[in-house]
Amino acid sequence: MTTISRVIGRQILDSRGNPTVEVDVVLADGSTGRAAVPSGASTGANEAVEVRDGDPTRFHGRGVSRAVAAVNGAIASAVTGLDAEDQALVDETMIALDGTKDKGRLGANAILGVSLATAKAAALAHRQPLYRYVGGVGARLLPVPMMNIVNGGAHADNPLDFQEFMIAPVSASSFADAVRMGSEVFHTLRRSLAKAGHSTNVGDEGGFAPDFANADEALQFVVRAIEDSGYQPGTDITICLDPASSEFFRGGAYEYAGEGRRRTIEEHIAYLKDLADRYPISSIEDPMAQDDIAGWEQLTAEAGERLQLVGDDVFCTDADRLLDGVEGGYANAILVKVNQIGTLTETLRTVDTAYKAGYRVVMSHRSGETEDTTIADLTVAVGCGQIKTGSLSRSDRTAKYNQLIRIEEELGRQAVYAGGR
Ligand SMILES: O=C(O)[C@@H](CO)OP(=O)(O)O
Ligand SMILES: [Mg+2]
């Protein structure tokens, strides 16, 4: 009854107004799984490749009709008749059909859509929520959300060199409570920005995008918003950063264009450590660029004991790249983005590899998202305890928070909130 009988791909829009792939996988019993594919702006150099149509400056050029055609053609022919329960077989069939290392022939966007829709259809056929189908009865850990409240870098048109400033409500009593705390801080920040004459417009991930001159100014506003909301920075709510450093690493140094200055690798490391000394920062993602492995090693040696150092661009959700990090002793956590690697099976392998190496895992959205909430379920399925999925103000982001609220309610007394661990 869980045999795949139809696969339907279509082009829809993502949160930036760009075309993206959506897939329906229909099983013999009629169960239909639907998944929409996200898309990044600050992409890692070694990510699986999304296939787009020709000219990138035109809407039709940014289109995904070729990827959709791959779903409806070659992929549909190859996976129809397979059992949706055989997730690894479905995924491996698509990987073999594509035949490239980066999924660039059929497109990681085509393959991921089918992969996730297959899992969702199988879950439905078993009358199970996705988090339980993938994670089993042990799946009951609700993540601490890293909520993005200030955007910069590639996600906003302001001078801020760092891409993301996030808050993590670690002292919340539940996930729903964490959302309430985050929302309070978000609105408090809005008021204080307006009062200071700053713009309250938001960036791609829904965080505010005022013309802050540097990270210090952003951090001061964030700390004050936490305090003014009645919380203790560092105890109730910690701060997480994603400078997305690969975006401004040029010629062997860090080019802070917004600040109008250049920092050597040494100076960049010293600056990050100084920020972590002066503000209640618990986690920094991509503190160093994907090509600056020596910098990664140095920072991990100097600050890895006290800070979570999350590898995004440097690992690209790839288990083998992660193993390079484990061997080289850099980073102590990995950001997991399903579209960086392109199938559910490979995503689960990466998570497993991280756990075995003692690396923490943060499940993550992309800056281009849709209303799809698959990553909310996957976060609970793998029990990684942390999710990064944007601000509290855009429905492409709140969709994930809202799904986690529903999962927590459904789990009832079994639910465990990961804060304070
Ligand atoms: O750098 C990141 O971590 C992501 C998500 O926040 O951004 P993008 O999807 O643009 O790569
Ligand atoms: Mg990142």
Tab-separated table of C-alpha atoms and ligand atoms in Angstrom:
chain	number	residue	atom	x	y	z
A	1	MET	CA	0.000	0.000	0.000
A	2	THR	CA	2.994	2.294	0.403
A	3	THR	CA	4.114	1.824	-3.197
A	4	ILE	CA	4.807	5.119	-4.964
A	5	SER	CA	2.180	5.467	-7.669
A	6	ARG	CA	2.609	9.092	-8.810
A	7	VAL	CA	5.140	11.876	-8.514
A	8	ILE	CA	4.084	15.415	-9.401
A	9	GLY	CA	6.453	18.375	-9.486
A	10	ARG	CA	5.463	22.018	-9.866
A	11	GLN	CA	7.001	25.471	-9.683
A	12	ILE	CA	5.850	27.654	-6.775
A	13	LEU	CA	7.256	30.800	-5.121
A	14	ASP	CA	9.521	31.071	-2.104
A	15	SER	CA	9.592	33.848	0.498
A	16	ARG	CA	11.876	36.033	-1.614
A	17	GLY	CA	9.538	35.754	-4.592
A	18	ASN	CA	11.847	33.343	-6.372
A	19	PRO	CA	10.575	30.211	-8.091
A	20	THR	CA	11.168	26.954	-6.250
A	21	VAL	CA	10.202	23.292	-6.550
A	22	GLU	CA	7.232	21.648	-4.845
A	23	VAL	CA	6.601	17.913	-5.098
A	24	ASP	CA	3.627	15.667	-4.340
A	25	VAL	CA	4.332	11.967	-3.915
A	26	VAL	CA	1.169	9.848	-4.092
A	27	LEU	CA	1.122	6.272	-2.790
A	28	ALA	CA	-1.027	3.346	-3.880
A	29	ASP	CA	-3.346	3.862	-0.910
A	30	GLY	CA	-3.835	7.522	-1.869
A	31	SER	CA	-1.623	8.984	0.863
A	32	THR	CA	-0.014	12.125	-0.523
A	33	GLY	CA	3.138	13.727	0.849
A	34	ARG	CA	3.983	17.267	-0.195
A	35	ALA	CA	7.313	19.038	0.214
A	36	ALA	CA	8.600	22.436	-0.940
A	37	VAL	CA	12.292	23.130	-1.382
A	38	PRO	CA	14.104	26.064	0.284
A	39	SER	CA	16.941	28.101	-1.220
A	40	GLY	CA	19.941	29.940	0.240
A	41	ALA	CA	21.546	33.328	-0.488
A	42	SER	CA	24.838	32.902	1.384
A	43	THR	CA	25.450	29.457	-0.029
A	44	GLY	CA	28.493	27.338	0.790
A	45	ALA	CA	30.849	26.588	-2.094
A	46	ASN	CA	30.321	22.837	-1.738
A	47	GLU	CA	26.573	22.643	-1.467
A	48	ALA	CA	24.524	20.329	-3.626
A	49	VAL	CA	23.489	22.309	-6.698
A	50	GLU	CA	19.976	23.564	-7.374
A	51	VAL	CA	19.173	23.552	-11.073
A	52	ARG	CA	17.708	26.809	-12.380
A	53	ASP	CA	16.755	27.883	-15.896
A	54	GLY	CA	19.045	30.236	-17.903
A	55	ASP	CA	19.464	33.949	-17.241
A	56	PRO	CA	19.660	34.627	-13.489
A	57	THR	CA	18.674	38.289	-13.861
A	58	ARG	CA	15.213	37.437	-15.206
A	59	PHE	CA	12.330	35.792	-13.418
A	60	HIS	CA	12.021	33.173	-16.105
A	61	GLY	CA	15.743	32.630	-15.887
A	62	ARG	CA	15.533	32.082	-12.130
A	63	GLY	CA	12.775	29.575	-12.815
A	64	VAL	CA	13.006	25.915	-11.935
A	65	SER	CA	11.176	24.442	-14.910
A	66	ARG	CA	14.113	22.176	-15.733
A	67	ALA	CA	14.159	20.797	-12.184
A	68	VAL	CA	10.381	20.352	-12.291
A	69	ALA	CA	10.721	18.535	-15.602
A	70	ALA	CA	13.281	16.210	-13.993
A	71	VAL	CA	10.789	15.434	-11.207
A	72	ASN	CA	7.949	14.748	-13.607
A	73	GLY	CA	10.134	12.859	-16.070
A	74	ALA	CA	13.245	10.903	-15.172
A	75	ILE	CA	12.762	10.842	-11.408
A	76	ALA	CA	9.076	9.916	-11.579
A	77	SER	CA	9.892	7.023	-13.903
A	78	ALA	CA	12.690	5.785	-11.648
A	79	VAL	CA	10.894	5.878	-8.295
A	80	THR	CA	7.346	4.955	-9.306
A	81	GLY	CA	6.776	1.400	-8.112
A	82	LEU	CA	9.313	1.679	-5.277
A	83	ASP	CA	8.100	1.357	-1.697
A	84	ALA	CA	8.020	4.756	0.033
A	85	GLU	CA	9.080	3.003	3.240
A	86	ASP	CA	12.389	2.220	1.593
A	87	GLN	CA	13.592	5.798	1.988
A	88	ALA	CA	17.267	4.946	1.475
A	89	LEU	CA	16.469	3.008	-1.698
A	90	VAL	CA	14.385	5.862	-3.102
A	91	ASP	CA	17.155	8.348	-2.306
A	92	GLU	CA	19.932	6.145	-3.634
A	93	THR	CA	17.970	5.532	-6.816
A	94	MET	CA	17.804	9.290	-7.422
A	95	ILE	CA	21.482	9.782	-6.540
A	96	ALA	CA	22.469	7.071	-9.033
A	97	LEU	CA	20.135	8.453	-11.692
A	98	ASP	CA	21.700	11.892	-11.304
A	99	GLY	CA	25.194	10.436	-11.401
A	100	THR	CA	27.055	13.586	-10.349
A	101	LYS	CA	28.697	14.372	-7.015
A	102	ASP	CA	26.769	17.585	-6.475
A	103	LYS	CA	23.361	16.490	-7.865
A	104	GLY	CA	23.801	19.153	-10.520
A	105	ARG	CA	22.336	17.158	-13.406
A	106	LEU	CA	18.776	16.596	-12.177
A	107	GLY	CA	19.121	19.238	-9.471
A	108	ALA	CA	19.325	18.928	-5.705
A	109	ASN	CA	16.077	20.911	-5.641
A	110	ALA	CA	14.326	18.210	-7.704
A	111	ILE	CA	15.811	15.337	-5.695
A	112	LEU	CA	15.175	16.877	-2.265
A	113	GLY	CA	11.542	17.604	-3.077
A	114	VAL	CA	10.919	13.957	-3.972
A	115	SER	CA	12.949	12.676	-1.025
A	116	LEU	CA	11.032	14.683	1.596
A	117	ALA	CA	7.635	14.172	-0.036
A	118	THR	CA	8.286	10.408	-0.016
A	119	ALA	CA	8.891	10.409	3.747
A	120	LYS	CA	5.809	12.525	4.344
A	121	ALA	CA	3.632	10.224	2.234
A	122	ALA	CA	4.923	7.146	4.054
A	123	ALA	CA	4.252	8.798	7.420
A	124	LEU	CA	0.693	9.550	6.362
A	125	ALA	CA	0.180	5.987	5.155
A	126	HIS	CA	1.209	4.836	8.631
A	127	ARG	CA	-1.064	7.465	10.213
A	128	GLN	CA	1.926	8.847	12.021
A	129	PRO	CA	3.198	12.384	12.330
A	130	LEU	CA	6.438	12.881	10.389
A	131	TYR	CA	8.559	13.386	13.517
A	132	ARG	CA	7.469	9.995	14.861
A	133	TYR	CA	7.717	8.154	11.545
A	134	VAL	CA	11.316	9.334	11.121
A	135	GLY	CA	12.305	9.443	14.797
A	136	GLY	CA	10.330	6.647	16.483
A	137	VAL	CA	8.978	6.645	20.022
A	138	GLY	CA	12.119	8.302	21.369
A	139	ALA	CA	11.397	11.486	19.421
A	140	ARG	CA	10.188	13.853	22.123
A	141	LEU	CA	12.872	16.518	22.552
A	142	LEU	CA	11.680	20.012	21.594
A	143	PRO	CA	14.496	22.291	20.439
A	144	VAL	CA	15.749	25.565	21.821
A	145	PRO	CA	14.969	27.998	19.003
A	146	MET	CA	17.679	30.373	17.803
A	147	MET	CA	15.434	33.263	16.832
A	148	ASN	CA	16.790	35.762	14.393
A	149	ILE	CA	15.998	39.308	15.477
A	150	VAL	CA	18.611	41.361	13.582
A	151	ASN	CA	19.568	40.728	9.937
A	152	GLY	CA	22.641	41.953	8.103
A	153	GLY	CA	25.110	40.646	5.535
A	154	ALA	CA	23.607	39.017	2.448
A	155	HIS	CA	20.138	39.055	4.032
A	156	ALA	CA	19.638	42.808	4.301
A	157	ASP	CA	20.584	46.073	2.612
A	158	ASN	CA	22.171	47.639	5.692
A	159	PRO	CA	25.870	48.150	6.522
A	160	LEU	CA	25.996	45.307	9.068
A	161	ASP	CA	28.772	42.903	8.132
A	162	PHE	CA	27.459	40.052	10.279
A	163	GLN	CA	24.473	38.209	8.834
A	164	GLU	CA	22.469	37.041	11.845
A	165	PHE	CA	21.923	38.051	15.475
A	166	MET	CA	19.739	35.537	17.288
A	167	ILE	CA	18.315	34.930	20.751
A	168	ALA	CA	17.935	31.527	22.423
A	169	PRO	CA	15.437	31.400	25.323
A	170	VAL	CA	17.219	28.687	27.297
A	171	SER	CA	15.316	29.135	30.571
A	172	ALA	CA	11.884	28.649	29.024
A	173	SER	CA	9.756	25.913	30.562
A	174	SER	CA	8.575	24.605	27.213
A	175	PHE	CA	8.903	25.302	23.511
A	176	ALA	CA	5.688	27.342	23.524
A	177	ASP	CA	7.096	29.355	26.399
A	178	ALA	CA	10.315	29.943	24.442
A	179	VAL	CA	8.275	31.349	21.556
A	180	ARG	CA	6.458	33.657	23.969
A	181	MET	CA	9.752	34.909	25.436
A	182	GLY	CA	11.287	35.425	22.016
A	183	SER	CA	8.239	37.279	20.806
A	184	GLU	CA	8.371	39.612	23.815
A	185	VAL	CA	11.992	40.479	23.096
A	186	PHE	CA	11.247	40.909	19.388
A	187	HIS	CA	8.502	43.450	20.087
A	188	THR	CA	10.546	45.208	22.761
A	189	LEU	CA	13.362	45.551	20.246
A	190	ARG	CA	10.968	46.986	17.679
A	191	ARG	CA	9.892	49.688	20.136
A	192	SER	CA	13.428	50.611	21.134
A	193	LEU	CA	14.542	50.801	17.494
A	194	ALA	CA	11.640	53.074	16.635
A	195	LYS	CA	12.383	55.246	19.661
A	196	ALA	CA	16.022	55.590	18.586
A	197	GLY	CA	14.931	56.664	15.110
A	198	HIS	CA	15.994	53.399	13.460
A	199	SER	CA	14.102	51.625	10.706
A	200	THR	CA	11.977	48.679	11.823
A	201	ASN	CA	11.897	47.109	8.374
A	202	VAL	CA	12.916	43.485	8.283
A	203	GLY	CA	15.399	41.438	6.246
A	204	ASP	CA	15.073	38.115	4.445
A	205	GLU	CA	14.684	36.077	7.621
A	206	GLY	CA	12.367	38.554	9.314
A	207	GLY	CA	14.844	40.072	11.767
A	208	PHE	CA	15.057	43.852	11.895
A	209	ALA	CA	17.530	45.384	9.483
A	210	PRO	CA	18.386	48.875	10.802
A	211	ASP	CA	21.456	50.792	9.711
A	212	PHE	CA	23.600	49.599	12.598
A	213	ALA	CA	27.236	50.567	12.129
A	214	ASN	CA	28.699	47.373	13.575
A	215	ALA	CA	28.065	44.221	15.616
A	216	ASP	CA	28.562	46.095	18.882
A	217	GLU	CA	25.667	48.404	18.207
A	218	ALA	CA	23.414	45.468	17.276
A	219	LEU	CA	24.445	43.522	20.372
A	220	GLN	CA	23.806	46.489	22.650
A	221	PHE	CA	20.268	46.819	21.330
A	222	VAL	CA	19.672	43.069	21.654
A	223	VAL	CA	20.962	42.895	25.241
A	224	ARG	CA	18.845	45.889	26.211
A	225	ALA	CA	15.761	44.346	24.590
A	226	ILE	CA	16.315	41.163	26.616
A	227	GLU	CA	16.653	43.164	29.839
A	228	ASP	CA	13.733	45.475	29.090
A	229	SER	CA	11.575	42.401	28.544
A	230	GLY	CA	12.384	41.331	32.090
A	231	TYR	CA	14.943	38.618	31.342
A	232	GLN	CA	18.507	38.039	32.421
A	233	PRO	CA	20.854	38.007	29.425
A	234	GLY	CA	23.010	34.894	29.540
A	235	THR	CA	20.814	33.088	32.052
A	236	ASP	CA	17.324	33.303	30.582
A	237	ILE	CA	18.256	34.171	27.043
A	238	THR	CA	21.614	33.759	25.335
A	239	ILE	CA	22.783	35.323	22.088
A	240	CYS	CA	23.798	33.356	19.005
A	241	LEU	CA	25.595	34.824	15.989
A	242	ASP	CA	26.009	33.811	12.376
A	243	PRO	CA	28.541	36.234	10.884
A	244	ALA	CA	28.530	34.064	7.705
A	245	SER	CA	32.223	34.846	7.457
A	246	SER	CA	32.789	33.189	4.063
A	247	GLU	CA	30.845	36.116	2.595
A	248	PHE	CA	33.500	38.662	3.555
A	249	PHE	CA	36.734	36.656	3.510
A	250	ARG	CA	38.875	38.042	0.697
A	251	GLY	CA	42.531	37.633	-0.093
A	252	GLY	CA	43.306	35.933	3.201
A	253	ALA	CA	41.634	38.513	5.441
A	254	TYR	CA	38.197	39.536	6.671
A	255	GLU	CA	36.888	42.548	4.778
A	256	TYR	CA	34.359	44.376	6.983
A	257	ALA	CA	32.895	46.544	4.223
A	258	GLY	CA	30.191	48.077	6.436
A	259	GLU	CA	32.732	49.119	9.055
A	260	GLY	CA	35.122	50.136	6.304
A	261	ARG	CA	38.006	48.105	7.718
A	262	ARG	CA	39.921	44.919	7.191
A	263	ARG	CA	40.823	42.447	9.929
A	264	THR	CA	43.557	39.858	9.556
A	265	ILE	CA	42.666	36.313	10.589
A	266	GLU	CA	44.297	36.965	13.984
A	267	GLU	CA	42.392	40.228	14.426
A	268	HIS	CA	39.106	38.635	13.369
A	269	ILE	CA	39.564	35.851	15.922
A	270	ALA	CA	40.508	38.360	18.637
A	271	TYR	CA	37.429	40.429	17.747
A	272	LEU	CA	35.064	37.446	17.997
A	273	LYS	CA	36.547	36.422	21.329
A	274	ASP	CA	36.251	39.987	22.595
A	275	LEU	CA	32.569	40.087	21.608
A	276	ALA	CA	32.035	36.773	23.414
A	277	ASP	CA	33.729	38.257	26.516
A	278	ARG	CA	31.557	41.339	26.522
A	279	TYR	CA	28.176	39.864	25.550
A	280	PRO	CA	26.304	36.704	26.633
A	281	ILE	CA	27.068	34.830	23.418
A	282	SER	CA	26.667	31.051	23.569
A	283	SER	CA	27.061	30.069	19.921
A	284	ILE	CA	28.778	31.384	16.785
A	285	GLU	CA	28.064	29.842	13.395
A	286	ASP	CA	30.573	30.220	10.574
A	287	PRO	CA	32.851	32.382	12.716
A	288	MET	CA	35.526	31.623	10.131
A	289	ALA	CA	35.263	31.311	6.355
A	290	GLN	CA	34.911	27.937	4.615
A	291	ASP	CA	38.404	28.356	3.127
A	292	ASP	CA	40.038	29.482	6.360
A	293	ILE	CA	40.609	26.090	7.948
A	294	ALA	CA	43.663	27.323	9.875
A	295	GLY	CA	41.505	30.067	11.376
A	296	TRP	CA	38.831	27.519	12.253
A	297	GLU	CA	41.413	25.353	14.008
A	298	GLN	CA	42.837	28.266	15.951
A	299	LEU	CA	39.479	29.608	17.109
A	300	THR	CA	38.278	26.127	18.105
A	301	ALA	CA	41.448	25.561	20.132
A	302	GLU	CA	41.107	28.940	21.846
A	303	ALA	CA	37.350	29.183	22.380
A	304	GLY	CA	35.812	25.759	21.650
A	305	GLU	CA	35.491	24.960	25.355
A	306	ARG	CA	33.229	27.895	26.119
A	307	LEU	CA	31.475	28.530	22.815
A	308	GLN	CA	29.406	26.404	20.487
A	309	LEU	CA	31.135	26.842	17.116
A	310	VAL	CA	28.771	25.761	14.355
A	311	GLY	CA	30.042	24.800	10.911
A	312	ASP	CA	27.664	25.767	8.109
A	313	ASP	CA	29.535	26.621	4.873
A	314	VAL	CA	32.568	24.636	5.985
A	315	PHE	CA	30.591	21.370	6.261
A	316	CYS	CA	27.608	21.888	3.919
A	317	THR	CA	25.693	19.107	5.770
A	318	ASP	CA	28.126	16.601	4.259
A	319	ALA	CA	29.189	13.733	6.547
A	320	ASP	CA	32.602	13.427	4.889
A	321	ARG	CA	33.357	17.137	5.262
A	322	LEU	CA	32.231	16.896	8.869
A	323	LEU	CA	34.694	14.041	9.415
A	324	ASP	CA	37.453	16.306	8.089
A	325	GLY	CA	36.472	18.735	10.856
A	326	VAL	CA	36.451	16.021	13.482
A	327	GLU	CA	39.926	14.881	12.419
A	328	GLY	CA	41.270	18.411	12.089
A	329	GLY	CA	39.750	19.427	15.428
A	330	TYR	CA	37.706	22.332	14.148
A	331	ALA	CA	34.147	23.371	15.050
A	332	ASN	CA	32.161	21.490	17.695
A	333	ALA	CA	28.733	21.599	16.078
A	334	ILE	CA	27.208	21.383	12.612
A	335	LEU	CA	24.378	23.263	10.968
A	336	VAL	CA	22.103	20.865	9.098
A	337	LYS	CA	20.240	22.141	6.045
A	338	VAL	CA	18.434	19.475	4.034
A	339	ASN	CA	18.979	21.219	0.697
A	340	GLN	CA	22.729	21.524	1.202
A	341	ILE	CA	23.022	17.761	0.789
A	342	GLY	CA	19.813	16.976	-1.076
A	343	THR	CA	18.208	13.842	0.416
A	344	LEU	CA	16.709	12.816	3.745
A	345	THR	CA	18.914	9.717	3.906
A	346	GLU	CA	22.131	11.706	3.602
A	347	THR	CA	20.845	14.278	6.094
A	348	LEU	CA	20.208	11.550	8.670
A	349	ARG	CA	23.661	10.081	8.025
A	350	THR	CA	25.253	13.477	8.667
A	351	VAL	CA	23.337	13.899	11.926
A	352	ASP	CA	24.387	10.418	13.004
A	353	THR	CA	28.020	11.127	12.132
A	354	ALA	CA	27.898	14.305	14.223
A	355	TYR	CA	26.437	12.509	17.242
A	356	LYS	CA	29.086	9.786	17.071
A	357	ALA	CA	31.812	12.440	16.978
A	358	GLY	CA	30.297	14.360	19.910
A	359	TYR	CA	29.397	17.332	17.719
A	360	ARG	CA	26.163	19.149	18.429
A	361	VAL	CA	23.570	19.567	15.677
A	362	VAL	CA	21.484	22.629	14.794
A	363	MET	CA	18.669	22.055	12.289
A	364	SER	CA	18.243	25.050	9.991
A	365	HIS	CA	16.049	26.774	7.460
A	366	ARG	CA	17.378	28.706	4.420
A	367	SER	CA	16.977	32.419	3.869
A	368	GLY	CA	14.567	31.564	1.023
A	369	GLU	CA	11.783	29.474	2.584
A	370	THR	CA	8.184	28.448	2.027
A	371	GLU	CA	5.286	27.455	4.258
A	372	ASP	CA	6.711	23.929	4.338
A	373	THR	CA	7.388	22.806	7.928
A	374	THR	CA	9.340	19.585	7.366
A	375	ILE	CA	12.404	20.813	9.288
A	376	ALA	CA	10.315	21.328	12.426
A	377	ASP	CA	9.424	17.629	12.421
A	378	LEU	CA	12.961	16.576	11.509
A	379	THR	CA	14.357	18.539	14.459
A	380	VAL	CA	12.197	16.526	16.855
A	381	ALA	CA	12.803	13.304	14.907
A	382	VAL	CA	16.578	13.488	15.372
A	383	GLY	CA	16.333	15.046	18.840
A	384	CYS	CA	19.111	17.531	18.178
A	385	GLY	CA	17.697	20.088	20.599
A	386	GLN	CA	18.343	23.221	18.532
A	387	ILE	CA	16.651	24.825	15.532
A	388	LYS	CA	17.411	28.016	13.644
A	389	THR	CA	14.380	29.180	11.714
A	390	GLY	CA	14.281	32.933	11.620
A	391	SER	CA	12.294	35.645	13.294
A	392	LEU	CA	8.899	35.861	14.879
A	393	SER	CA	7.325	37.930	12.159
A	394	ARG	CA	7.189	36.236	8.757
A	395	SER	CA	4.861	33.345	8.103
A	396	ASP	CA	7.568	31.403	6.254
A	397	ARG	CA	9.431	31.425	9.612
A	398	THR	CA	6.537	31.270	12.085
A	399	ALA	CA	5.158	28.235	10.206
A	400	LYS	CA	8.031	26.202	11.699
A	401	TYR	CA	7.575	27.602	15.207
A	402	ASN	CA	3.839	26.959	14.998
A	403	GLN	CA	4.397	23.375	13.887
A	404	LEU	CA	6.731	22.808	16.845
A	405	ILE	CA	4.064	24.220	19.175
A	406	ARG	CA	1.626	21.657	17.736
A	407	ILE	CA	4.124	18.823	18.111
A	408	GLU	CA	4.763	19.793	21.725
A	409	GLU	CA	1.038	19.808	22.411
A	410	GLU	CA	0.613	16.427	20.742
A	411	LEU	CA	3.442	14.908	22.783
A	412	GLY	CA	1.830	16.284	25.928
A	413	ARG	CA	3.554	15.137	29.120
A	414	GLN	CA	6.141	13.229	27.109
A	415	ALA	CA	7.554	16.430	25.611
A	416	VAL	CA	10.935	17.581	26.900
A	417	TYR	CA	12.234	21.088	26.213
A	418	ALA	CA	15.946	21.151	25.442
A	419	GLY	CA	16.651	24.406	27.299
A	420	GLY	CA	18.955	24.343	30.287
A	421	ARG	CA	20.645	21.146	29.118
B	1	LIG	O1	23.819	31.219	6.410
B	1	LIG	C1	22.833	30.614	6.828
B	1	LIG	O2	22.938	29.969	7.860
B	1	LIG	C2	21.541	30.586	6.061
B	1	LIG	C3	20.295	30.473	6.886
B	1	LIG	O3	20.172	31.412	7.897
B	1	LIG	O4	21.455	31.575	5.105
B	1	LIG	P1	21.314	31.153	3.556
B	1	LIG	O5	20.121	30.269	3.466
B	1	LIG	O6	21.188	32.443	2.819
B	1	LIG	O7	22.573	30.417	3.233
B	2	MG	MG	25.056	30.213	8.162
